[in-house]
CSV table of C-alpha atoms in Angstrom, one decimal:
chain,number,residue,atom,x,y,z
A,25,UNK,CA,-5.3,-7.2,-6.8
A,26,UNK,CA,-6.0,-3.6,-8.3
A,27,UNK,CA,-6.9,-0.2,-7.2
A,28,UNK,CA,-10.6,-0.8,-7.8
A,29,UNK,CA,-11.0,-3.8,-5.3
A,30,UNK,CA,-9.8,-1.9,-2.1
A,31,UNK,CA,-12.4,-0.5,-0.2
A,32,UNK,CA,-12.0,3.7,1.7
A,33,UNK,CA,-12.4,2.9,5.7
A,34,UNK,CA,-12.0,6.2,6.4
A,35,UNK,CA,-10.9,9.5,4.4
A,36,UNK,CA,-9.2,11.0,7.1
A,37,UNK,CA,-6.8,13.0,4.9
A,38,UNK,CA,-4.0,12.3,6.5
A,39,UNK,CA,-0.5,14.6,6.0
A,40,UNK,CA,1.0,11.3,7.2
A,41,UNK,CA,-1.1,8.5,8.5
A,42,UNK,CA,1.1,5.7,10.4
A,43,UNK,CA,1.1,2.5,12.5
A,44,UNK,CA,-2.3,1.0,12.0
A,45,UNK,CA,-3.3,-1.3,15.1
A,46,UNK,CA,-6.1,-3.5,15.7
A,47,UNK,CA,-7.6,-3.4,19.5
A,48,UNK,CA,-9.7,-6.5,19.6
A,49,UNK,CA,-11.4,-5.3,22.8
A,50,UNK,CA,-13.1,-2.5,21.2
A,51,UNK,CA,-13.1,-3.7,17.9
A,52,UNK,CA,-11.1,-0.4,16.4
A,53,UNK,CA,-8.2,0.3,14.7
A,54,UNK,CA,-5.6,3.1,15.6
A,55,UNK,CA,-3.4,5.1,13.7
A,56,UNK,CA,-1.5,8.1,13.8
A,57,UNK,CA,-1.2,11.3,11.3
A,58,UNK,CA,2.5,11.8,12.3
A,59,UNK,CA,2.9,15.4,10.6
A,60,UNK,CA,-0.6,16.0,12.2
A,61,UNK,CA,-0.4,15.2,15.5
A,62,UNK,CA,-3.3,13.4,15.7
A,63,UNK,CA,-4.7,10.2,17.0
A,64,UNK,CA,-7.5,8.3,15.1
A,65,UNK,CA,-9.6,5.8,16.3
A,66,UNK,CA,-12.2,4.3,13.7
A,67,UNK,CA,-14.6,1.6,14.2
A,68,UNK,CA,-15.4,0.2,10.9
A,69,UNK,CA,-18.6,-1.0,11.8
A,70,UNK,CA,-19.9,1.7,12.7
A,71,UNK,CA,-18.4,3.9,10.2
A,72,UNK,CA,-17.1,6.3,13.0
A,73,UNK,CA,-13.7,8.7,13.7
A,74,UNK,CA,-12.4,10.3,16.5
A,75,UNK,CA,-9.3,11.5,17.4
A,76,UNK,CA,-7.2,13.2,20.1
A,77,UNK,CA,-4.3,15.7,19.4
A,78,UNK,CA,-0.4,14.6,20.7
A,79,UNK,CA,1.3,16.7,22.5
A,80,UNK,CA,4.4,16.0,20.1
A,81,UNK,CA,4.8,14.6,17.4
A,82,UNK,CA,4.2,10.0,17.5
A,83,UNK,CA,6.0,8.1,15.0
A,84,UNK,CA,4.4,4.9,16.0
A,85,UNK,CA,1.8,3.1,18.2
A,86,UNK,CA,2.5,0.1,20.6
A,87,UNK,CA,-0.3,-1.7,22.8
A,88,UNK,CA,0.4,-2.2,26.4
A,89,UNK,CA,-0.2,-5.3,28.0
A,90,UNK,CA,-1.9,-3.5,30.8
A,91,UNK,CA,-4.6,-2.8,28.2
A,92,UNK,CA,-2.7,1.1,27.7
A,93,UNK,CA,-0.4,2.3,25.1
A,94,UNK,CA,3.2,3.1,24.1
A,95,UNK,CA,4.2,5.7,21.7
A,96,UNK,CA,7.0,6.4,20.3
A,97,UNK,CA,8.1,10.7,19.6
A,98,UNK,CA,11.9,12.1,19.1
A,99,UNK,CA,14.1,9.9,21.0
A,100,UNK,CA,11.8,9.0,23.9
A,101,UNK,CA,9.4,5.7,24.1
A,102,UNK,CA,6.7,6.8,26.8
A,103,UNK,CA,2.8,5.9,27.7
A,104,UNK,CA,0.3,7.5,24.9
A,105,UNK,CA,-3.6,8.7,26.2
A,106,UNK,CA,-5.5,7.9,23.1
A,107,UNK,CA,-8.1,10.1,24.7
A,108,UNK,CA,-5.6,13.3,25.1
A,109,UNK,CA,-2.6,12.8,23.2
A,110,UNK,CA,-0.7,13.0,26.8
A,111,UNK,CA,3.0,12.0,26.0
A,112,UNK,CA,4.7,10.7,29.2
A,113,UNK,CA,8.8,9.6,28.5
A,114,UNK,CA,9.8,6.4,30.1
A,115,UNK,CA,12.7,6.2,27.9
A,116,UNK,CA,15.0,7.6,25.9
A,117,UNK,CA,17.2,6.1,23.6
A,118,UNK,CA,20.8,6.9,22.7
A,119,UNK,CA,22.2,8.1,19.4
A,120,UNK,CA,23.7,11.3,17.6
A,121,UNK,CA,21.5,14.5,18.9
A,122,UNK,CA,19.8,14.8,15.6
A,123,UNK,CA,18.4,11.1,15.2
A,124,UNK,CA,14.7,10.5,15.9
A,125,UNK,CA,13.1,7.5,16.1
A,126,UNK,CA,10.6,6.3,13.6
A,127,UNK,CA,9.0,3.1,13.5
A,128,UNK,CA,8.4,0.6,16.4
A,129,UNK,CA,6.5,-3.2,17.0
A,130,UNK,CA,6.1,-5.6,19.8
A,131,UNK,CA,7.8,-9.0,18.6
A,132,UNK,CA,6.3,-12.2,19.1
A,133,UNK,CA,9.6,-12.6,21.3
A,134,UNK,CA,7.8,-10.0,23.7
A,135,UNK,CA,10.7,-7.2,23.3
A,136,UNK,CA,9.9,-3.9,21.6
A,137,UNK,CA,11.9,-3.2,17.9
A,138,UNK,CA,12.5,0.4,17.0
A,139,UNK,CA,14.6,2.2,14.6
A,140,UNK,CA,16.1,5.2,14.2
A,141,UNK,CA,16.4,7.6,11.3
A,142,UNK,CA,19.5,9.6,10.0
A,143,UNK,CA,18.1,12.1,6.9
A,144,UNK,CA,21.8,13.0,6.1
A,145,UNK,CA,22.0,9.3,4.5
A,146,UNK,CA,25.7,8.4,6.5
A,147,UNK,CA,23.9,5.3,7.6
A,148,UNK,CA,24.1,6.3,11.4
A,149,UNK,CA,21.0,5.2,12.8
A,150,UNK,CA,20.2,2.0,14.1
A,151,UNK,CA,17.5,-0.6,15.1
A,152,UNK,CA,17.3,-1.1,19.0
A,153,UNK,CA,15.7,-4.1,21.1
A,154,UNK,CA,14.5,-2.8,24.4
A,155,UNK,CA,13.3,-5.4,26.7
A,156,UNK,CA,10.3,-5.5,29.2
A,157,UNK,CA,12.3,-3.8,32.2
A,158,UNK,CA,13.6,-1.2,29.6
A,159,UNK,CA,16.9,-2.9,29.3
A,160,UNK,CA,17.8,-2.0,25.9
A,161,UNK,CA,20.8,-2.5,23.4
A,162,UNK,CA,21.8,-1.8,19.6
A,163,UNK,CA,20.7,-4.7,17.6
A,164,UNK,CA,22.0,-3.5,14.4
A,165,UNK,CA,23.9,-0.1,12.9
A,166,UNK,CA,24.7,1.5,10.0
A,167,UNK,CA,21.2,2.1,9.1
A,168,UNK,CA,19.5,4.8,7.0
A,169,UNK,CA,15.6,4.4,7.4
A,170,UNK,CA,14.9,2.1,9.9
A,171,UNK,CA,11.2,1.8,8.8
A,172,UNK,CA,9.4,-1.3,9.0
A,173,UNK,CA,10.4,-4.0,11.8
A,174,UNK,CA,8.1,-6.6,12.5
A,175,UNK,CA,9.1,-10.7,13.3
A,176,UNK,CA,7.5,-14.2,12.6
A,177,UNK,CA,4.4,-15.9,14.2
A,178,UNK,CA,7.3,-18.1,16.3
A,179,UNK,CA,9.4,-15.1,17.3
A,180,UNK,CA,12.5,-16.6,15.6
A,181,UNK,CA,12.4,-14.4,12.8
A,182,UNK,CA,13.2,-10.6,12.7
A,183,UNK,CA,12.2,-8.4,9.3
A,184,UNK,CA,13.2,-4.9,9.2
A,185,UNK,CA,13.2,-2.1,6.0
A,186,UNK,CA,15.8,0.1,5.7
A,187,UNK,CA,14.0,2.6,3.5
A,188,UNK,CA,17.1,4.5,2.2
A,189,UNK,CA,19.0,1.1,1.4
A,190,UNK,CA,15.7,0.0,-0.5
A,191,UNK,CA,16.1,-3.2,1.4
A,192,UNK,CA,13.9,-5.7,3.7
A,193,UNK,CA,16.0,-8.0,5.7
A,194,UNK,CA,15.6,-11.3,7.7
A,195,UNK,CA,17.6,-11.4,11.0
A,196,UNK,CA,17.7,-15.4,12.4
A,197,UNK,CA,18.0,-16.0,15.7
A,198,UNK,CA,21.5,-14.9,16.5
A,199,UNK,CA,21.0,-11.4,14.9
A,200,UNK,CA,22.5,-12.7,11.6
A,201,UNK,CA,20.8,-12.1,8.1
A,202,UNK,CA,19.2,-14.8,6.9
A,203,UNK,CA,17.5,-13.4,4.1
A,204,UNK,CA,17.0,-10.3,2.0
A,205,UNK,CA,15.3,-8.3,-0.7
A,206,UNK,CA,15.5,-5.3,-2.6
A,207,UNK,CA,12.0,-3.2,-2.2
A,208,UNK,CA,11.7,0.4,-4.1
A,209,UNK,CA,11.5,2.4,-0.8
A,210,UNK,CA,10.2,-0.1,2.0
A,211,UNK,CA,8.2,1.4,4.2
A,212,UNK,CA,5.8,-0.3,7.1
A,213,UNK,CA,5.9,-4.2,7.3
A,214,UNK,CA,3.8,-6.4,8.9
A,215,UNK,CA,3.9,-10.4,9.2
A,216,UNK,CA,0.6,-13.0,8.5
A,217,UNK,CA,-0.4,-16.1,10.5
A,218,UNK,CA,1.2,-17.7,7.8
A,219,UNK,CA,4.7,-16.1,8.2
A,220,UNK,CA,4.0,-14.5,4.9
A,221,UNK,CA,6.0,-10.1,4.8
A,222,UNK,CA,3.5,-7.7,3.7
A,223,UNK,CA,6.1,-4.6,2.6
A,224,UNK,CA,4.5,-1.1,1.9
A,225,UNK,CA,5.9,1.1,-0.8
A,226,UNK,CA,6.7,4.6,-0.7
A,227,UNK,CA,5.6,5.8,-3.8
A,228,UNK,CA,4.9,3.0,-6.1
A,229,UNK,CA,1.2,2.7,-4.4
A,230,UNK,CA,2.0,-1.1,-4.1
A,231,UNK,CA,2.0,-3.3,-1.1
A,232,UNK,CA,4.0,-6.6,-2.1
A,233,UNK,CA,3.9,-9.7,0.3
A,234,UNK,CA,6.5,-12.4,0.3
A,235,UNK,CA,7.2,-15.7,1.5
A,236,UNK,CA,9.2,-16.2,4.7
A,237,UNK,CA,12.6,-16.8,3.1
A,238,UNK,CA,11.7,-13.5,0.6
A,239,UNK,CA,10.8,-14.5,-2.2
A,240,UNK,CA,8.0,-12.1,-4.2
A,241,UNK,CA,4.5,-14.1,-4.0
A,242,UNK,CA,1.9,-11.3,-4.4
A,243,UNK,CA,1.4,-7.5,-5.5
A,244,UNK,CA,-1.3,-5.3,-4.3
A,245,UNK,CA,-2.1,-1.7,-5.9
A,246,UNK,CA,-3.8,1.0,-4.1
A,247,UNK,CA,-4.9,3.7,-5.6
A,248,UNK,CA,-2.9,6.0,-3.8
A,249,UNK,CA,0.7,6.8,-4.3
A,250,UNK,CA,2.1,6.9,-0.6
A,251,UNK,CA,1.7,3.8,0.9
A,252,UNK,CA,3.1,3.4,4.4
A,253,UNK,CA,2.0,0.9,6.4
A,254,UNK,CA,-0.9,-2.0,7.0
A,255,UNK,CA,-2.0,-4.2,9.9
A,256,UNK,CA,-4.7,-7.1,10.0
A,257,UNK,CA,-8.1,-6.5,11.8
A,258,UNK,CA,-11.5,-7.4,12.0
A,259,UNK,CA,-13.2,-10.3,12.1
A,260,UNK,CA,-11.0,-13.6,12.3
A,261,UNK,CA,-8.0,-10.9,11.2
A,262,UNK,CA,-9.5,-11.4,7.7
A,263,UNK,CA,-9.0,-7.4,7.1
A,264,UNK,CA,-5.8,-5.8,6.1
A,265,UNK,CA,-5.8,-1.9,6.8
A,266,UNK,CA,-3.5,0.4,5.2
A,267,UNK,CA,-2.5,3.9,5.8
A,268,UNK,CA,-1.2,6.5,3.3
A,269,UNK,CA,0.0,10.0,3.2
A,270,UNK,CA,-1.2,12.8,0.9
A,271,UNK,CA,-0.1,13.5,-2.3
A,272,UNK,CA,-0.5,16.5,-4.8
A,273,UNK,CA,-2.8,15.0,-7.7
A,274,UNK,CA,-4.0,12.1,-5.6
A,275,UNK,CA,-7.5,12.1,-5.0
A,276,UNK,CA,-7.2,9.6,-1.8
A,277,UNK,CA,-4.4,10.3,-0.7
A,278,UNK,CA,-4.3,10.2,3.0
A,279,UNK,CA,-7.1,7.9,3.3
A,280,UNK,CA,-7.3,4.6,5.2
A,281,UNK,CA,-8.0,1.7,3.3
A,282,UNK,CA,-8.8,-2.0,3.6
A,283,UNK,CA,-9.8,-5.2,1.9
A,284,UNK,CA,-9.9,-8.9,2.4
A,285,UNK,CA,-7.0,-10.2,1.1
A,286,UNK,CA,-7.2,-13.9,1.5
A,287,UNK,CA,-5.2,-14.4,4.4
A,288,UNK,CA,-5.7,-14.1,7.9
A,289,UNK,CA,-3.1,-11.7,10.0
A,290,UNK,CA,-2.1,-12.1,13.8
A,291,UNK,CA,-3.6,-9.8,17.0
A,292,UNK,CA,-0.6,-7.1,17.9
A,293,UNK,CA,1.4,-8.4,20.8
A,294,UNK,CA,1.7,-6.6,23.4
A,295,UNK,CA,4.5,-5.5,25.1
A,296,UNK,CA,4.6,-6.0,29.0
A,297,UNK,CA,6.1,-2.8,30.7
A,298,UNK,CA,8.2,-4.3,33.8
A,299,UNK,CA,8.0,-0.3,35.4
């Protein structure tokens, strides 16, 4: 698949446009420009965009089973008004003073995955599982990046990108890897209905999807350079939508863009808040 066949959803411009979910109920996908501060809403049929301004800055998105959201901002996990930006803390994870968290997903399992990251590079962040009455513990250290986290249709399966190890990783059940590939600066990951790892590419303007077990089975080019994340959407989850950050030189760079790739995702699961 090439540049030419993807199609612009929106042109939003983002300085950093992040964790793209699909809301079924109102048939719109979210996103967040991280270095922005800004919440986006678009509804592609429509051909609409509105947004809201945080209050800090939101590394990732996380729908609530309650029909609300989670966001995720320095070390806190908290509620998210898509309407205001309101930040509320419910949480806050622990970690060396000068660790943030970055990326975040609901598992099929029902508990919420999020990393940390540590920009000195001495591998001392981590990826934590908190469970739905907040319970949380360190799933795995030594981490760069934590980036991309996402798991299998059955739950059984746990992929995470460590994007300063330039690796993407299967954890089986009992938190042991299973499975692993090297990925030029992994970035966002999401999982299809078939169990296939869609991996976004910092820098390479590819998203590359692989089988299960990790084996290279496709390769997508967008024609922007910063590629950092994707989600399915739409109709029968035909869509996939993928986010970018901008780039000196790149014309569309920032923009949010989607195309039917053949394959159908899975609707976000949502993570039930026992508080």
């Amino acid at each position: 698949m090439t540049s030419g066949d993807w199609a612009v959803l929106a042109d939003l411009r983002c300085e950093l446009g992040e964790c793209p979910v699909w809301d079924e109920a109102s048939a719109r996908l979210h996103l967040v420009d991280i270095d922005d501060r800004r919440l986006w809403a678009l509804d592609p049929a429509a051909g609409t965009a509105s947004g809201a301004t945080c209050d800090r800055p939101v590394t990732a998105l996380v729908p609530r089973a309650d029909g609300g959201w989670l966001g995720v901002s320095g070390r806190d996990i908290g509620t998210l008004d898509p309407d205001d930006g309101t930040f509320q803390p419910l949480l806050s994870l622990p970690g060396p003073p000068d660790l943030a968290l970055n990326d975040a997903v609901c598992g099929r399992d029902g508990n919420l995955y999020v990393g940390s990251i540590d920009r000195t590079r001495a591998e001392r962040a981590a990826l934590y599982v908190v469970e739905p009455d907040l319970n949380h513990r360190v799933l795995g250290g030594h981490v760069g990046a934590s980036n991309g986290v996402d798991t299998s249709p059955d739950g059984r399966l746990l992929y995470h990108a460590d994007s300063f190890a330039d690796t993407v990783t299967a954890y089986g059940p009992d938190g042991r890897p299973v499975a692993a590939v090297r990925v030029e600066h992994p970035d966002g990951i999401a999982v299809d209905a078939d169990g296939g790892v869609w991996v976004a590419s910092w820098g390479s303007g590819m998203v590359f999807r692989y089988t299960p077990d990790l084996a290279p089975d496709r390769t997508l080019r967008l024609p922007a350079p910063l590629v950092t994340n994707m989600s399915f959407g739409g109709p029968g989850y035909r869509w996939i939508f993928v986010t970018t950050a901008r780039s000196d030189g790149a014309e569309l760079s920032g923009a949010v863009f989607t195309a039917d790739v053949g394959v159908a995702g899975l609707p976000a699961a949502r993570f039930a808040v026992q508080r």
